[in-house]
Coordinates of C-alpha atoms in Angstrom, one line a residue:
M1 CA 13.6 9.4 9.1
C2 CA 14.8 7.0 11.8
V3 CA 13.1 3.8 12.8
P4 CA 10.9 4.6 15.8
R5 CA 12.5 3.6 19.1
R6 CA 9.7 1.1 20.0
L7 CA 10.6 -0.8 16.7
A8 CA 14.3 -0.6 16.9
S9 CA 14.6 -3.8 18.9
H10 CA 12.8 -5.8 16.2
V11 CA 15.2 -4.5 13.6
V12 CA 18.3 -5.4 15.6
T13 CA 17.3 -8.8 17.0
M14 CA 15.5 -10.4 14.1
A15 CA 18.2 -12.4 12.4
S16 CA 18.1 -13.1 8.6
T17 CA 16.3 -16.3 7.8
A18 CA 16.5 -18.5 4.7
L19 CA 14.8 -21.8 3.9
T20 CA 17.7 -24.2 4.7
P21 CA 17.3 -28.0 4.6
E22 CA 17.0 -27.9 8.4
L23 CA 14.1 -25.4 8.3
L24 CA 12.3 -27.4 5.6
G25 CA 12.0 -30.3 7.9
Q26 CA 10.4 -28.2 10.7
P27 CA 6.6 -27.4 11.1
A28 CA 5.4 -25.0 8.4
R29 CA 3.5 -23.0 11.1
H30 CA 6.7 -22.2 12.9
V31 CA 8.9 -21.6 9.8
A32 CA 6.4 -19.4 8.1
R33 CA 6.4 -17.1 11.2
A34 CA 10.2 -17.0 11.2
L35 CA 10.3 -15.8 7.6
A36 CA 7.5 -13.4 8.2
R37 CA 9.5 -11.8 11.0
D38 CA 12.5 -11.6 8.7
R39 CA 10.6 -9.9 5.9
L40 CA 9.1 -7.5 8.5
R41 CA 12.6 -6.7 9.6
K42 CA 13.7 -5.9 6.0
T43 CA 10.6 -3.7 5.6
L44 CA 11.6 -1.7 8.6
E45 CA 15.1 -1.3 7.4
E46 CA 14.0 0.0 4.1
A47 CA 11.4 2.4 5.8
A48 CA 14.3 3.9 7.6
R49 CA 15.8 5.1 4.3
L50 CA 12.8 7.3 3.5
E51 CA 13.4 10.9 4.4
I52 CA 11.1 13.7 5.4
S53 CA 11.7 16.9 3.5
P54 CA 11.7 20.0 5.6
R55 CA 9.3 21.6 3.2
G56 CA 5.6 21.5 3.7
A57 CA 3.4 19.0 1.8
D58 CA 1.8 21.7 -0.3
T59 CA 5.0 23.6 -1.2
V60 CA 5.2 24.2 -4.9
E61 CA 8.6 23.3 -6.4
P62 CA 10.4 25.7 -8.8
V63 CA 9.5 25.1 -12.4
G64 CA 12.3 23.4 -14.2
G65 CA 11.8 19.7 -13.7
A66 CA 14.5 19.1 -11.0
V67 CA 14.0 15.7 -9.4
P68 CA 12.3 16.2 -5.9
P69 CA 12.7 15.5 -3.1
E70 CA 16.3 15.2 -2.0
G71 CA 17.6 11.9 -0.5
D72 CA 18.1 8.4 -1.7
P73 CA 16.3 8.1 -5.1
E74 CA 15.8 4.3 -4.7
A75 CA 14.4 4.5 -1.2
V76 CA 10.8 4.4 -2.2
H77 CA 11.3 1.6 -4.7
D78 CA 13.2 -0.5 -2.2
F79 CA 10.6 0.1 0.5
R80 CA 7.9 -0.8 -1.9
V81 CA 9.6 -4.1 -2.8
A82 CA 10.3 -5.0 0.8
L83 CA 6.6 -4.3 1.7
R84 CA 5.4 -6.3 -1.3
R85 CA 7.6 -9.3 -0.3
L86 CA 6.1 -9.2 3.2
R87 CA 2.5 -8.9 2.0
T88 CA 3.1 -11.7 -0.5
W89 CA 4.4 -14.0 2.2
L90 CA 1.5 -13.1 4.6
R91 CA -0.9 -13.8 1.7
A92 CA 0.7 -17.1 0.7
F93 CA 0.7 -18.5 4.3
R94 CA -2.6 -16.9 5.3
P95 CA -4.1 -20.2 6.7
L96 CA -1.0 -20.4 9.1
L97 CA -0.6 -16.7 9.8
D98 CA -4.1 -15.4 9.9
D99 CA -4.2 -15.4 13.7
A100 CA -1.1 -13.3 13.8
V101 CA -2.3 -10.7 11.2
T102 CA -5.2 -8.6 12.4
R103 CA -7.6 -6.8 10.0
D104 CA -6.2 -3.5 11.1
T105 CA -2.7 -4.6 10.3
R106 CA -3.7 -5.7 6.9
R107 CA -5.5 -2.5 6.2
R108 CA -2.5 -0.4 7.3
L109 CA 0.0 -2.4 5.2
R110 CA -2.3 -2.2 2.2
R111 CA -2.6 1.5 2.5
L112 CA 1.2 1.9 2.7
W113 CA 1.5 -0.3 -0.4
R114 CA -0.8 1.8 -2.4
L115 CA 0.9 5.1 -1.4
A116 CA 4.3 3.5 -2.2
G117 CA 3.0 2.5 -5.6
D118 CA 1.7 5.9 -6.3
A119 CA 4.9 7.6 -5.3
R120 CA 7.1 5.2 -7.3
D121 CA 4.9 5.5 -10.4
L122 CA 5.3 9.3 -10.3
Q123 CA 9.1 9.0 -9.8
V124 CA 9.4 6.8 -12.9
Q125 CA 7.2 9.0 -15.0
H126 CA 9.0 12.1 -14.0
A127 CA 12.4 10.5 -14.7
W128 CA 11.3 9.4 -18.1
L129 CA 9.9 12.8 -19.1
T130 CA 13.0 14.5 -17.8
D131 CA 15.4 12.2 -19.7
A132 CA 13.3 11.5 -22.8
T133 CA 15.3 12.0 -26.0
S134 CA 15.2 8.7 -28.0
G135 CA 12.7 8.7 -30.8
L136 CA 11.1 12.0 -29.9
N137 CA 10.7 14.9 -32.3
S138 CA 11.2 18.4 -31.1
A139 CA 7.6 19.0 -30.2
A140 CA 7.3 15.9 -28.2
M141 CA 10.6 16.7 -26.4
A142 CA 9.3 20.1 -25.5
Q143 CA 6.0 18.7 -24.2
A144 CA 8.0 16.1 -22.1
R145 CA 10.1 18.8 -20.5
S146 CA 7.0 20.9 -19.7
L147 CA 5.2 18.0 -18.2
A148 CA 8.3 17.0 -16.1
A149 CA 8.3 20.4 -14.6
E150 CA 4.6 20.1 -13.8
F151 CA 5.0 16.6 -12.3
A152 CA 7.8 17.6 -10.0
P153 CA 5.6 19.0 -7.2
S154 CA 3.4 15.9 -7.5
V155 CA 6.4 13.6 -7.0
A156 CA 7.5 15.5 -3.9
R157 CA 4.0 15.5 -2.4
A158 CA 3.5 11.8 -3.1
Q159 CA 6.8 10.9 -1.3
R160 CA 6.0 13.2 1.6
K161 CA 2.6 11.7 1.9
L162 CA 4.0 8.2 1.9
T163 CA 6.6 9.1 4.5
R164 CA 4.1 10.7 6.9
R165 CA 1.9 7.7 6.6
V166 CA 4.9 5.3 7.2
V167 CA 5.7 7.3 10.4
K168 CA 2.0 7.1 11.4
D169 CA 1.0 3.5 10.4
L170 CA 4.1 1.4 10.3
P171 CA 5.1 1.5 14.0
R172 CA 1.7 0.3 15.2
A173 CA 1.3 -2.3 12.4
S174 CA 4.8 -3.7 12.8
A175 CA 4.8 -3.8 16.6
E176 CA 1.5 -5.6 16.6
L177 CA 2.5 -8.0 13.9
A178 CA 6.0 -8.7 15.4
G179 CA 4.5 -9.2 18.9
R180 CA 1.8 -11.7 17.6
L181 CA 4.4 -13.6 15.6
E182 CA 6.7 -13.9 18.5
R183 CA 4.0 -15.0 21.0
E184 CA 2.9 -17.7 18.5
R185 CA 6.5 -18.8 18.0
R186 CA 6.8 -19.5 21.7
D187 CA 3.5 -21.5 21.7
V188 CA 4.5 -23.5 18.6
G189 CA 8.0 -24.2 20.0
A190 CA 6.4 -26.3 22.6
L191 CA 4.6 -28.5 20.0
S192 CA 7.4 -31.0 19.2
G193 CA 7.1 -31.1 15.4
A194 CA 3.3 -31.0 15.1
G195 CA 1.7 -30.0 11.8
T196 CA 2.6 -30.0 8.2
A197 CA 6.4 -29.8 7.3
M198 CA 7.6 -26.7 5.6
S199 CA 8.8 -28.8 2.7
T200 CA 5.3 -30.0 2.0
A201 CA 3.8 -26.5 2.4
M202 CA 6.3 -24.9 0.1
A203 CA 5.9 -27.6 -2.6
R204 CA 2.2 -27.0 -2.6
L205 CA 2.5 -23.2 -2.8
L206 CA 5.1 -23.3 -5.5
R207 CA 3.1 -25.7 -7.6
T208 CA 0.0 -23.6 -7.3
Q209 CA 1.8 -20.4 -8.2
L210 CA 3.7 -22.0 -11.1
E211 CA 0.5 -23.2 -12.6
E212 CA -1.1 -19.8 -12.2
L213 CA 1.9 -18.2 -14.0
Q214 CA 1.7 -20.8 -16.8
A215 CA -2.1 -20.4 -17.2
N216 CA -1.8 -16.6 -17.4
M217 CA 1.0 -16.8 -19.9
V218 CA -0.9 -19.1 -22.1
R219 CA -3.9 -16.7 -22.1
L220 CA -1.6 -13.9 -23.1
R221 CA 0.0 -15.8 -26.0
R222 CA -3.4 -16.9 -27.4
R223 CA -5.4 -13.7 -27.1
R224 CA -2.7 -11.1 -27.6
R225 CA -4.5 -8.5 -25.4
L226 CA -2.6 -5.9 -23.6
E227 CA -4.6 -6.1 -20.4
L228 CA -3.6 -9.8 -20.1
A229 CA 0.0 -8.9 -19.4
H230 CA -0.9 -7.6 -15.9
P231 CA -1.9 -11.0 -14.4
V232 CA 1.3 -12.5 -15.8
R233 CA 3.3 -9.8 -14.0
I234 CA 1.5 -10.4 -10.7
A235 CA 1.9 -14.2 -10.9
A236 CA 5.6 -13.9 -11.7
K237 CA 6.1 -11.6 -8.7
R238 CA 4.3 -14.0 -6.4
L239 CA 6.3 -17.0 -7.6
R240 CA 9.6 -15.1 -7.3
Y241 CA 8.9 -13.9 -3.8
L242 CA 8.2 -17.5 -2.7
L243 CA 11.4 -18.7 -4.3
D244 CA 13.7 -16.0 -2.9
A245 CA 12.9 -17.4 0.6
F246 CA 15.5 -20.0 -0.2
D247 CA 18.1 -17.3 -0.7
R248 CA 21.3 -19.1 -1.7
S249 CA 20.4 -22.5 -0.1
S250 CA 19.0 -23.8 -3.4
R251 CA 20.6 -23.5 -6.8
L252 CA 17.3 -24.3 -8.5
A253 CA 15.5 -21.5 -6.7
T254 CA 18.4 -19.1 -7.5
A255 CA 18.2 -20.0 -11.2
A256 CA 14.5 -19.6 -11.4
T257 CA 14.6 -16.3 -9.4
R258 CA 17.2 -14.9 -11.7
R259 CA 15.1 -15.6 -14.8
L260 CA 11.9 -14.3 -13.2
A261 CA 13.7 -11.1 -12.3
A262 CA 14.5 -10.6 -16.0
L263 CA 10.9 -11.4 -16.9
Q264 CA 9.7 -8.9 -14.3
D265 CA 11.9 -6.2 -15.7
V266 CA 10.2 -6.4 -19.2
F267 CA 6.7 -6.6 -17.7
G268 CA 7.6 -3.7 -15.4
D269 CA 8.7 -1.6 -18.3
L270 CA 5.3 -2.3 -20.0
H271 CA 3.4 -1.3 -16.8
D272 CA 5.4 2.0 -16.5
A273 CA 4.7 2.8 -20.1
Q274 CA 1.0 2.1 -19.7
V275 CA 0.7 4.3 -16.6
L276 CA 2.6 7.1 -18.3
A277 CA 0.4 6.9 -21.4
R278 CA -2.8 7.2 -19.3
R279 CA -1.4 10.1 -17.4
I280 CA -0.3 11.9 -20.5
G281 CA -3.6 11.1 -22.2
A282 CA -5.5 12.7 -19.3
T283 CA -3.3 15.8 -19.4
G284 CA -3.7 16.1 -23.1
G285 CA -7.5 15.9 -22.8
Q286 CA -7.5 18.7 -20.3
R287 CA -5.5 20.8 -22.8
N288 CA -7.4 20.2 -25.9
R289 CA -4.9 17.5 -27.0
T290 CA -1.8 19.8 -27.0
A291 CA 0.2 16.8 -25.8
S292 CA -0.7 14.7 -28.8
S293 CA 2.9 14.4 -30.2
L294 CA 4.1 13.1 -26.8
E295 CA 1.1 10.8 -26.6
V296 CA 1.9 9.2 -29.9
A297 CA 5.5 8.6 -28.8
V298 CA 4.5 7.0 -25.5
R299 CA 1.9 4.9 -27.2
R300 CA 4.6 3.7 -29.6
R301 CA 6.7 2.8 -26.5
V302 CA 3.8 0.8 -25.1
D303 CA 3.3 -1.1 -28.4
T304 CA 7.1 -1.8 -28.7
T305 CA 7.3 -3.1 -25.1
F306 CA 4.2 -5.3 -25.5
R307 CA 5.9 -6.9 -28.5
R308 CA 8.9 -7.7 -26.3
V309 CA 6.6 -9.1 -23.7
R310 CA 5.0 -11.4 -26.2
Q311 CA 8.3 -12.5 -27.6
L312 CA 9.5 -13.3 -24.1
S313 CA 6.4 -15.3 -23.4
R314 CA 7.4 -17.6 -26.3
S315 CA 11.1 -17.7 -25.5
G316 CA 12.9 -20.4 -23.5
E317 CA 13.0 -18.2 -20.4
L318 CA 9.7 -19.3 -19.2
T319 CA 10.5 -22.9 -20.0
A320 CA 13.6 -22.6 -17.9
V321 CA 11.7 -21.1 -15.0
H322 CA 9.2 -23.9 -15.2
A323 CA 11.9 -26.6 -15.4
A324 CA 13.9 -25.3 -12.4
T325 CA 10.9 -24.7 -10.2
D326 CA 9.4 -28.1 -11.1
R327 CA 12.6 -29.8 -10.1
L328 CA 12.7 -27.9 -6.9
I329 CA 9.1 -28.9 -6.1
R330 CA 9.9 -32.6 -6.8
Q331 CA 12.9 -32.3 -4.4
L332 CA 10.7 -30.8 -1.7
E333 CA 8.1 -33.6 -2.3
R334 CA 10.7 -36.3 -2.0
R335 CA 12.0 -34.7 1.2
A336 CA 8.5 -34.6 2.7
S337 CA 7.9 -38.2 1.7
G338 CA 11.1 -39.3 3.2
A339 CA 10.4 -37.5 6.4
R340 CA 6.9 -39.2 6.6
L341 CA 8.4 -42.6 6.0
H342 CA 11.1 -42.1 8.6
S343 CA 8.4 -41.1 11.2
L344 CA 6.4 -44.3 10.4
R345 CA 9.3 -46.7 10.9
P346 CA 9.0 -48.9 14.0
K347 CA 11.4 -48.0 16.7
A348 CA 14.1 -50.5 17.7
P349 CA 13.3 -52.7 20.7
G350 CA 14.2 -51.0 23.9
S351 CA 14.5 -47.5 22.3
S352 CA 13.3 -44.6 24.2
R353 CA 10.1 -42.8 23.3
H354 CA 11.5 -39.5 24.5

């Protein structure tokens, strides 16, 4: 799949943007749009890696569990991450970007996100069933191989469905979003520094998201319930995708992002195990529980991963994330305070107002 011609100009001309000290001093309304355009560009680049299989959507793959379809095996994952980063940014700065994101654009991006999630979940499940060896008895291994062969057509169909929808929805949604962001950028450029500074806006957002992560993690530690892991996972993602806007311009953001990535890996493993357990449970129920041996093995995987999650929630990793992010927030607040004091200082006699 190639990026549609009407979007190619956006991919080429939208330079990569990071939250540098210079941008932190500019109006948040302007900078939020600049980073939204950058995340849109990345989403388009990752969409271009998806490939359309020459086979029809309903073609049945040969039984045997071969991984379908051909092409870059990480394309779906990377597109999903890029789209998630874009949607997280649009959500976080919704008060400033709402006029640039129409209801139709949000609906199209949300639909692509769901299809990408379905396709990626199936890919992960198929890969685990195909490669499953550790801790499985012979009956469970045989069931895993059999289910992998059955899952193969579903994996292929899910990816083709995603790619067709990307071709149909992404050009319109991206062109509309990019156009609105660009028009607003020209309008805002004429407003010499009006509005809240980006440093102030980011400090507030980071503080809110850090507190949400902390609160969800406390609930998980206290109540020890499996379903409470999901809100922690979502909160960690949202905090990470705010922090990575700094790229390499902040050592504190880099340190917190690195630790959050490790946190996400463990929570992601738990999510994958839960989804696989539900799918195997449904398949087993349809077959009078013939998949029970495999079910037991996957449930054991869920329990083991959940113990790792709870251990991690009590480790120093979260404390380190909190410390680095809190220091960054205080830096941003001091920067914003200094900028306000500077703007309130009386001008020297005879100085120009221009």
